[in-house]
PDB file of C-alpha atoms (C1' of nucleotides) in Angstrom:
ATOM      1  CA  MET A   1      78.149  82.320 103.761  1.00 62.00           C
ATOM      2  CA  SER A   2      80.195  85.337 102.861  1.00 58.00           C
ATOM      3  CA  VAL A   3      80.066  86.918  99.455  1.00 62.00           C
ATOM      4  CA  THR A   4      83.079  86.287  97.261  1.00 68.00           C
ATOM      5  CA  PRO A   5      84.629  89.658  96.501  1.00 82.00           C
ATOM      6  CA  SER A   6      84.597  90.444  92.807  1.00 96.00           C
ATOM      7  CA  PRO A   7      86.437  93.219  90.978  1.00 98.00           C
ATOM      8  CA  ILE A   8      84.468  96.074  89.487  1.00 98.00           C
ATOM      9  CA  ALA A   9      84.575  95.677  85.704  1.00 98.00           C
ATOM     10  CA  PRO A  10      85.992  98.550  83.639  1.00 98.00           C
ATOM     11  CA  GLU A  11      82.599  99.178  82.027  1.00 98.00           C
ATOM     12  CA  PHE A  12      81.396 100.457  85.391  1.00 98.00           C
ATOM     13  CA  TYR A  13      83.692 103.454  85.067  1.00 98.00           C
ATOM     14  CA  ALA A  14      82.573 104.368  81.547  1.00 98.00           C
ATOM     15  CA  ASP A  15      79.463 105.993  82.975  1.00 98.00           C
ATOM     16  CA  ASP A  16      79.020 109.672  83.803  1.00 98.00           C
ATOM     17  CA  PRO A  17      81.800 110.529  86.276  1.00 98.00           C
ATOM     18  CA  ILE A  18      79.297 112.103  88.667  1.00 98.00           C
ATOM     19  CA  LEU A  19      77.460 108.793  88.923  1.00 98.00           C
ATOM     20  CA  VAL A  20      80.691 106.832  89.127  1.00 98.00           C
ATOM     21  CA  ALA A  21      81.845 108.974  92.046  1.00 98.00           C
ATOM     22  CA  ARG A  22      78.544 108.390  93.813  1.00 98.00           C
ATOM     23  CA  ASN A  23      78.546 104.668  93.126  1.00 98.00           C
ATOM     24  CA  LEU A  24      82.139 104.117  94.211  1.00 98.00           C
ATOM     25  CA  LEU A  25      81.071 104.803  97.780  1.00 98.00           C
ATOM     26  CA  GLY A  26      81.166 101.511  99.645  1.00 98.00           C
ATOM     27  CA  ALA A  27      83.501  99.837  97.155  1.00 98.00           C
ATOM     28  CA  ILE A  28      86.574  98.064  98.516  1.00 98.00           C
ATOM     29  CA  LEU A  29      90.075  99.186  97.587  1.00 98.00           C
ATOM     30  CA  VAL A  30      92.534  96.292  97.815  1.00 98.00           C
ATOM     31  CA  HIS A  31      96.283  96.643  97.597  1.00 98.00           C
ATOM     32  CA  SER A  32      98.372  93.478  97.647  1.00 97.00           C
ATOM     33  CA  HIS A  33     101.806  94.779  98.515  1.00 96.00           C
ATOM     34  CA  PRO A  34     104.908  92.577  98.238  1.00 94.00           C
ATOM     35  CA  VAL A  35     106.257  93.878 101.564  1.00 94.00           C
ATOM     36  CA  HIS A  36     103.314  95.285 103.488  1.00 95.00           C
ATOM     37  CA  GLY A  37     100.927  92.484 102.627  1.00 97.00           C
ATOM     38  CA  GLU A  38      97.259  92.800 101.775  1.00 97.00           C
ATOM     39  CA  MET A  39      95.544  96.049 102.638  1.00 98.00           C
ATOM     40  CA  ARG A  40      91.801  96.531 102.296  1.00 98.00           C
ATOM     41  CA  ALA A  41      89.696  99.642 102.827  1.00 98.00           C
ATOM     42  CA  LYS A  42      86.186 100.861 102.066  1.00 98.00           C
ATOM     43  CA  ILE A  43      85.805 103.981  99.949  1.00 98.00           C
ATOM     44  CA  VAL A  44      83.839 106.586 101.906  1.00 98.00           C
ATOM     45  CA  GLU A  45      84.601 109.862 100.098  1.00 98.00           C
ATOM     46  CA  THR A  46      85.084 110.725  96.417  1.00 98.00           C
ATOM     47  CA  GLU A  47      85.150 113.666  94.041  1.00 98.00           C
ATOM     48  CA  ALA A  48      84.381 113.802  90.323  1.00 98.00           C
ATOM     49  CA  TYR A  49      86.447 115.830  87.857  1.00 98.00           C
ATOM     50  CA  ARG A  50      84.803 115.900  84.463  1.00 98.00           C
ATOM     51  CA  GLY A  51      85.853 117.282  81.110  1.00 98.00           C
ATOM     52  CA  GLU A  52      88.039 120.033  79.718  1.00 97.00           C
ATOM     53  CA  GLU A  53      85.425 122.643  80.550  1.00 97.00           C
ATOM     54  CA  ASP A  54      85.598 121.767  84.261  1.00 98.00           C
ATOM     55  CA  GLN A  55      88.044 124.410  85.470  1.00 97.00           C
ATOM     56  CA  ALA A  56      88.930 122.272  88.487  1.00 98.00           C
ATOM     57  CA  CYS A  57      89.892 119.275  86.334  1.00 98.00           C
ATOM     58  CA  HIS A  58      93.465 118.801  85.212  1.00 98.00           C
ATOM     59  CA  ALA A  59      92.117 118.237  81.705  1.00 98.00           C
ATOM     60  CA  ARG A  60      91.288 121.952  81.554  1.00 97.00           C
ATOM     61  CA  ALA A  61      94.758 122.231  79.990  1.00 96.00           C
ATOM     62  CA  GLY A  62      93.731 119.813  77.246  1.00 96.00           C
ATOM     63  CA  ARG A  63      95.791 116.809  76.243  1.00 96.00           C
ATOM     64  CA  THR A  64      99.235 117.042  77.764  1.00 96.00           C
ATOM     65  CA  PRO A  65     101.697 114.373  78.872  1.00 95.00           C
ATOM     66  CA  ARG A  66     100.264 114.629  82.357  1.00 95.00           C
ATOM     67  CA  THR A  67      96.578 114.511  81.472  1.00 97.00           C
ATOM     68  CA  GLU A  68      96.843 111.846  78.791  1.00 97.00           C
ATOM     69  CA  ALA A  69      95.754 109.170  81.261  1.00 97.00           C
ATOM     70  CA  LEU A  70      92.505 111.032  81.948  1.00 98.00           C
ATOM     71  CA  TYR A  71      91.620 110.605  78.279  1.00 98.00           C
ATOM     72  CA  GLY A  72      92.463 106.932  78.330  1.00 97.00           C
ATOM     73  CA  PRO A  73      90.190 103.954  78.860  1.00 98.00           C
ATOM     74  CA  PRO A  74      88.148 103.968  82.095  1.00 98.00           C
ATOM     75  CA  GLY A  75      89.036 101.889  85.110  1.00 98.00           C
ATOM     76  CA  HIS A  76      92.730 102.738  85.177  1.00 98.00           C
ATOM     77  CA  ALA A  77      94.613 104.596  87.897  1.00 98.00           C
ATOM     78  CA  TYR A  78      95.533 108.263  87.595  1.00 98.00           C
ATOM     79  CA  VAL A  79      98.106 109.070  90.270  1.00 98.00           C
ATOM     80  CA  TYR A  80      99.917 112.386  90.474  1.00 98.00           C
ATOM     81  CA  LEU A  81     102.070 114.387  92.849  1.00 98.00           C
ATOM     82  CA  ILE A  82     100.584 117.464  94.463  1.00 98.00           C
ATOM     83  CA  TYR A  83     102.377 120.204  96.389  1.00 97.00           C
ATOM     84  CA  GLY A  84     105.609 118.307  95.887  1.00 97.00           C
ATOM     85  CA  MET A  85     104.674 115.927  98.691  1.00 97.00           C
ATOM     86  CA  TYR A  86     101.560 113.876  98.258  1.00 98.00           C
ATOM     87  CA  ASP A  87     100.455 111.340  95.683  1.00 98.00           C
ATOM     88  CA  LEU A  88      96.715 111.525  95.032  1.00 98.00           C
ATOM     89  CA  PHE A  89      94.857 108.484  93.732  1.00 98.00           C
ATOM     90  CA  ASN A  90      92.135 108.738  91.083  1.00 98.00           C
ATOM     91  CA  VAL A  91      90.199 106.357  88.885  1.00 98.00           C
ATOM     92  CA  VAL A  92      89.830 107.274  85.225  1.00 98.00           C
ATOM     93  CA  ALA A  93      86.169 107.482  84.217  1.00 98.00           C
ATOM     94  CA  TRP A  94      84.060 108.259  81.169  1.00 98.00           C
ATOM     95  CA  PRO A  95      84.618 106.552  77.806  1.00 98.00           C
ATOM     96  CA  GLU A  96      88.039 106.753  76.201  1.00 98.00           C
ATOM     97  CA  GLY A  97      88.598 110.167  74.639  1.00 97.00           C
ATOM     98  CA  GLN A  98      86.498 111.969  77.253  1.00 98.00           C
ATOM     99  CA  PRO A  99      88.714 113.128  80.138  1.00 98.00           C
ATOM    100  CA  ALA A 100      87.522 112.496  83.690  1.00 98.00           C
ATOM    101  CA  GLY A 101      88.784 111.194  86.988  1.00 98.00           C
ATOM    102  CA  ILE A 102      87.400 110.259  90.373  1.00 98.00           C
ATOM    103  CA  LEU A 103      89.576 111.375  93.264  1.00 98.00           C
ATOM    104  CA  ILE A 104      89.495 109.026  96.255  1.00 98.00           C
ATOM    105  CA  ARG A 105      89.514 111.335  99.282  1.00 98.00           C
ATOM    106  CA  GLY A 106      88.794 109.009 102.185  1.00 98.00           C
ATOM    107  CA  VAL A 107      88.760 105.294 102.969  1.00 98.00           C
ATOM    108  CA  GLU A 108      87.800 103.272 106.040  1.00 98.00           C
ATOM    109  CA  PRO A 109      90.516 100.749 106.952  1.00 98.00           C
ATOM    110  CA  LEU A 110      89.372  97.122 106.995  1.00 98.00           C
ATOM    111  CA  GLU A 111      92.575  95.124 107.072  1.00 97.00           C
ATOM    112  CA  GLY A 112      96.346  95.500 107.104  1.00 98.00           C
ATOM    113  CA  ILE A 113      96.537  99.294 107.192  1.00 98.00           C
ATOM    114  CA  ASP A 114      98.673 101.428 109.512  1.00 96.00           C
ATOM    115  CA  GLY A 115      98.143 105.167 109.662  1.00 97.00           C
ATOM    116  CA  LYS A 116      95.373 107.619 108.961  1.00 97.00           C
ATOM    117  CA  THR A 117      93.231 107.221 105.869  1.00 98.00           C
ATOM    118  CA  HIS A 118      91.033 110.322 105.939  1.00 98.00           C
ATOM    119  CA  GLY A 119      92.261 112.726 103.304  1.00 98.00           C
ATOM    120  CA  PRO A 120      93.559 112.013  99.787  1.00 98.00           C
ATOM    121  CA  GLY A 121      97.212 112.458 100.716  1.00 98.00           C
ATOM    122  CA  ARG A 122      96.978 110.420 103.893  1.00 98.00           C
ATOM    123  CA  LEU A 123      95.260 107.396 102.395  1.00 98.00           C
ATOM    124  CA  THR A 124      97.828 106.971  99.642  1.00 98.00           C
ATOM    125  CA  ARG A 125     100.599 107.149 102.199  1.00 98.00           C
ATOM    126  CA  ALA A 126      98.920 104.655 104.544  1.00 98.00           C
ATOM    127  CA  MET A 127      98.119 102.238 101.717  1.00 98.00           C
ATOM    128  CA  HIS A 128     101.458 102.719  99.957  1.00 98.00           C
ATOM    129  CA  ILE A 129      99.919 103.888  96.717  1.00 98.00           C
ATOM    130  CA  ASN A 130     102.284 106.016  94.664  1.00 98.00           C
ATOM    131  CA  ARG A 131     103.011 107.159  91.131  1.00 97.00           C
ATOM    132  CA  ASP A 132     104.332 103.722  90.260  1.00 97.00           C
ATOM    133  CA  TYR A 133     100.664 102.768  89.941  1.00 98.00           C
ATOM    134  CA  HIS A 134      99.869 105.507  87.461  1.00 98.00           C
ATOM    135  CA  GLY A 135      98.035 103.932  84.546  1.00 97.00           C
ATOM    136  CA  VAL A 136      97.514 100.453  85.956  1.00 98.00           C
ATOM    137  CA  PRO A 137      94.153  98.690  85.502  1.00 98.00           C
ATOM    138  CA  LEU A 138      92.059  98.489  88.654  1.00 98.00           C
ATOM    139  CA  TRP A 139      90.086  95.312  87.963  1.00 98.00           C
ATOM    140  CA  LYS A 140      93.127  93.037  87.978  1.00 96.00           C
ATOM    141  CA  GLY A 141      96.611  93.212  89.412  1.00 95.00           C
ATOM    142  CA  ASN A 142      97.996  94.316  92.775  1.00 97.00           C
ATOM    143  CA  LEU A 143      95.774  97.349  93.065  1.00 98.00           C
ATOM    144  CA  CYS A 144      92.132  96.495  92.668  1.00 98.00           C
ATOM    145  CA  ILE A 145      88.695  97.912  93.432  1.00 98.00           C
ATOM    146  CA  MET A 146      86.068  95.347  94.444  1.00 98.00           C
ATOM    147  CA  HIS A 147      82.313  95.474  94.807  1.00 98.00           C
ATOM    148  CA  GLY A 148      81.156  96.286  98.323  1.00 97.00           C
ATOM    149  CA  GLU A 149      77.908  96.756 100.147  1.00 96.00           C
ATOM    150  CA  PRO A 150      75.778  99.270  98.248  1.00 96.00           C
ATOM    151  CA  ILE A 151      75.280 102.540 100.124  1.00 98.00           C
ATOM    152  CA  PRO A 152      71.614 103.555 100.360  1.00 98.00           C
ATOM    153  CA  GLU A 153      70.773 106.998  99.030  1.00 98.00           C
ATOM    154  CA  LYS A 154      69.780 108.176 102.498  1.00 98.00           C
ATOM    155  CA  GLN A 155      73.357 107.704 103.713  1.00 98.00           C
ATOM    156  CA  VAL A 156      74.940 109.651 100.865  1.00 98.00           C
ATOM    157  CA  ARG A 157      75.815 113.325 101.122  1.00 98.00           C
ATOM    158  CA  SER A 158      77.239 115.635  98.459  1.00 98.00           C
ATOM    159  CA  GLY A 159      78.737 119.082  98.341  1.00 97.00           C
ATOM    160  CA  PRO A 160      81.366 121.292  96.696  1.00 97.00           C
ATOM    161  CA  ARG A 161      84.790 119.851  95.995  1.00 98.00           C
ATOM    162  CA  ILE A 162      87.643 120.679  98.352  1.00 97.00           C
ATOM    163  CA  GLY A 163      90.630 122.856  97.535  1.00 97.00           C
ATOM    164  CA  VAL A 164      89.509 124.073  94.120  1.00 97.00           C
ATOM    165  CA  ASP A 165      88.527 127.650  94.859  1.00 95.00           C
ATOM    166  CA  TYR A 166      90.573 128.802  91.872  1.00 95.00           C
ATOM    167  CA  ALA A 167      88.007 127.127  89.574  1.00 96.00           C
ATOM    168  CA  GLY A 168      85.379 129.860  89.835  1.00 94.00           C
ATOM    169  CA  ASN A 169      81.816 128.632  89.402  1.00 95.00           C
ATOM    170  CA  TRP A 170      83.017 125.087  88.868  1.00 97.00           C
ATOM    171  CA  ALA A 171      84.212 125.023  92.455  1.00 97.00           C
ATOM    172  CA  GLN A 172      80.623 125.184  93.611  1.00 96.00           C
ATOM    173  CA  LYS A 173      79.369 122.140  91.778  1.00 98.00           C
ATOM    174  CA  PRO A 174      78.330 119.450  94.278  1.00 98.00           C
ATOM    175  CA  TRP A 175      80.613 116.802  92.850  1.00 98.00           C
ATOM    176  CA  ARG A 176      82.010 115.617  96.166  1.00 98.00           C
ATOM    177  CA  PHE A 177      80.312 112.572  97.679  1.00 98.00           C
ATOM    178  CA  TRP A 178      80.665 110.969 101.075  1.00 98.00           C
ATOM    179  CA  ILE A 179      78.987 108.567 103.467  1.00 98.00           C
ATOM    180  CA  ASN A 180      77.126 110.480 106.126  1.00 97.00           C
ATOM    181  CA  ASN A 181      78.672 110.358 109.588  1.00 96.00           C
ATOM    182  CA  ASN A 182      81.573 108.193 108.513  1.00 97.00           C
ATOM    183  CA  PRO A 183      84.643 109.136 110.591  1.00 97.00           C
ATOM    184  CA  TYR A 184      87.048 108.584 107.693  1.00 98.00           C
ATOM    185  CA  VAL A 185      85.634 111.414 105.609  1.00 97.00           C
ATOM    186  CA  SER A 186      88.356 114.055 105.217  1.00 95.00           C
ATOM    187  CA  VAL A 187      86.282 117.131 105.992  1.00 81.00           C
ATOM    188  CA  LYS A 188      83.368 117.164 108.359  1.00 60.00           C
ATOM    189  CA  PRO A 189      80.150 118.537 106.880  1.00 46.00           C
ATOM    190  CA  PRO A 190      79.309 122.025 108.101  1.00 45.00           C
ATOM    191  CA  LYS A 191      77.685 121.794 111.465  1.00 40.00           C
ATOM    192  CA  SER A 192      73.980 122.130 110.998  1.00 38.00           C
ATOM    193  CA  LYS A 193      72.333 124.710 113.155  1.00 37.00           C
ATOM    194  CA  SER A 194      72.300 123.493 116.735  1.00 32.00           C
TER     195      SER A 194
ATOM    196  C1'  DG B   1     114.944 127.723  80.284  1.00 64.92           C
ATOM    197  C1'  DC B   2     112.372 129.879  84.193  1.00 64.92           C
ATOM    198  C1'  DA B   3     108.585 131.421  87.133  1.00 64.92           C
ATOM    199  C1'  DC B   4     104.296 130.206  89.053  1.00 64.92           C
ATOM    200  C1'  DG B   5     101.229 127.684  91.773  1.00 64.92           C
ATOM    201  C1'  DG B   6      98.810 123.495  93.043  1.00 64.92           C
ATOM    202  C1'  DA B   7      92.455 118.095  93.723  1.00 64.92           C
ATOM    203  C1'  DT B   8      97.392 118.703 100.973  1.00 64.92           C
ATOM    204  C1'  DT B   9      99.092 118.169 105.392  1.00 64.92           C
ATOM    205  C1'  DT B  10     101.384 119.628 109.416  1.00 64.92           C
ATOM    206  C1'  DC B  11     103.334 122.655 112.466  1.00 64.92           C
ATOM    207  C1'  DC B  12     103.782 127.549 114.684  1.00 64.92           C
TER     208       DC B  12
ATOM    209  C1'  DG C   1      98.379 131.335 109.332  1.00 64.92           C
ATOM    210  C1'  DA C   2     102.325 129.634 106.726  1.00 64.92           C
ATOM    211  C1'  DA C   3     105.891 126.297 105.419  1.00 64.92           C
ATOM    212  C1'  DA C   4     107.247 122.081 103.131  1.00 64.92           C
ATOM    213  C1'  DT C   5     108.745 120.552  98.485  1.00 64.92           C
ATOM    214  C1'  DC C   6     108.342 118.860  93.309  1.00 64.92           C
ATOM    215  C1'  DC C   7     106.984 119.210  88.793  1.00 64.92           C
ATOM    216  C1'  DG C   8     103.572 120.319  84.940  1.00 64.92           C
ATOM    217  C1'  DT C   9     102.209 124.151  82.404  1.00 64.92           C
ATOM    218  C1'  DG C  10     102.694 128.565  80.173  1.00 64.92           C
ATOM    219  C1'  DC C  11     105.348 131.830  78.270  1.00 64.92           C
ATOM    220  C1'  DG C  12     109.714 133.760  76.404  1.00 64.92           C
TER     221       DG C  12
END
DNA sequence: GCACGGATTTCC
DNA sequence: GAAATCCGTGCG
């Protein structure tokens, strides 16, 4: 018999954002859209952004209207516009009052999805996730993250986050996680010596 | 108010 | 390699 999919409880996200990013690999993102129907995809790439001291995290500016959601209770969506064109989807992590988010950078389509889903801007477009979802809970409602098959440690890779070179030393922290050899990871790992 | 630049993607 | 294209943040 198949396992009944169950939502990931908000307590899951209250943990250290680095661990949350790691443990979100393999989870199932479900979007029940009134027009486009039910879309399901497996999370295969994430990045953690943790705390005001993290110079790559939006919360480096402290509490502002934009970053308020990062300080809110874990398990809610943090969606924002980047480069005037793309909505990026994050999950708020860490206990309330401590700002952190997990950026979803790549998902593997399972059902009902048209378009490319490797890359944070592509997956939101393909799954029709936009700023309307900013702040919504992710364990109930139209946009939901469900438990999936756990990813064994041997299949997990980590490395520096993408596109945050402005963040100095923080840019080098290995807070990006992905499933090894999965084709829906946005950036291929550097080719090991041949 | 206004200038600056960004957790990206696509096209030349 | 650079454009596309908004808006949050910082500063005046």
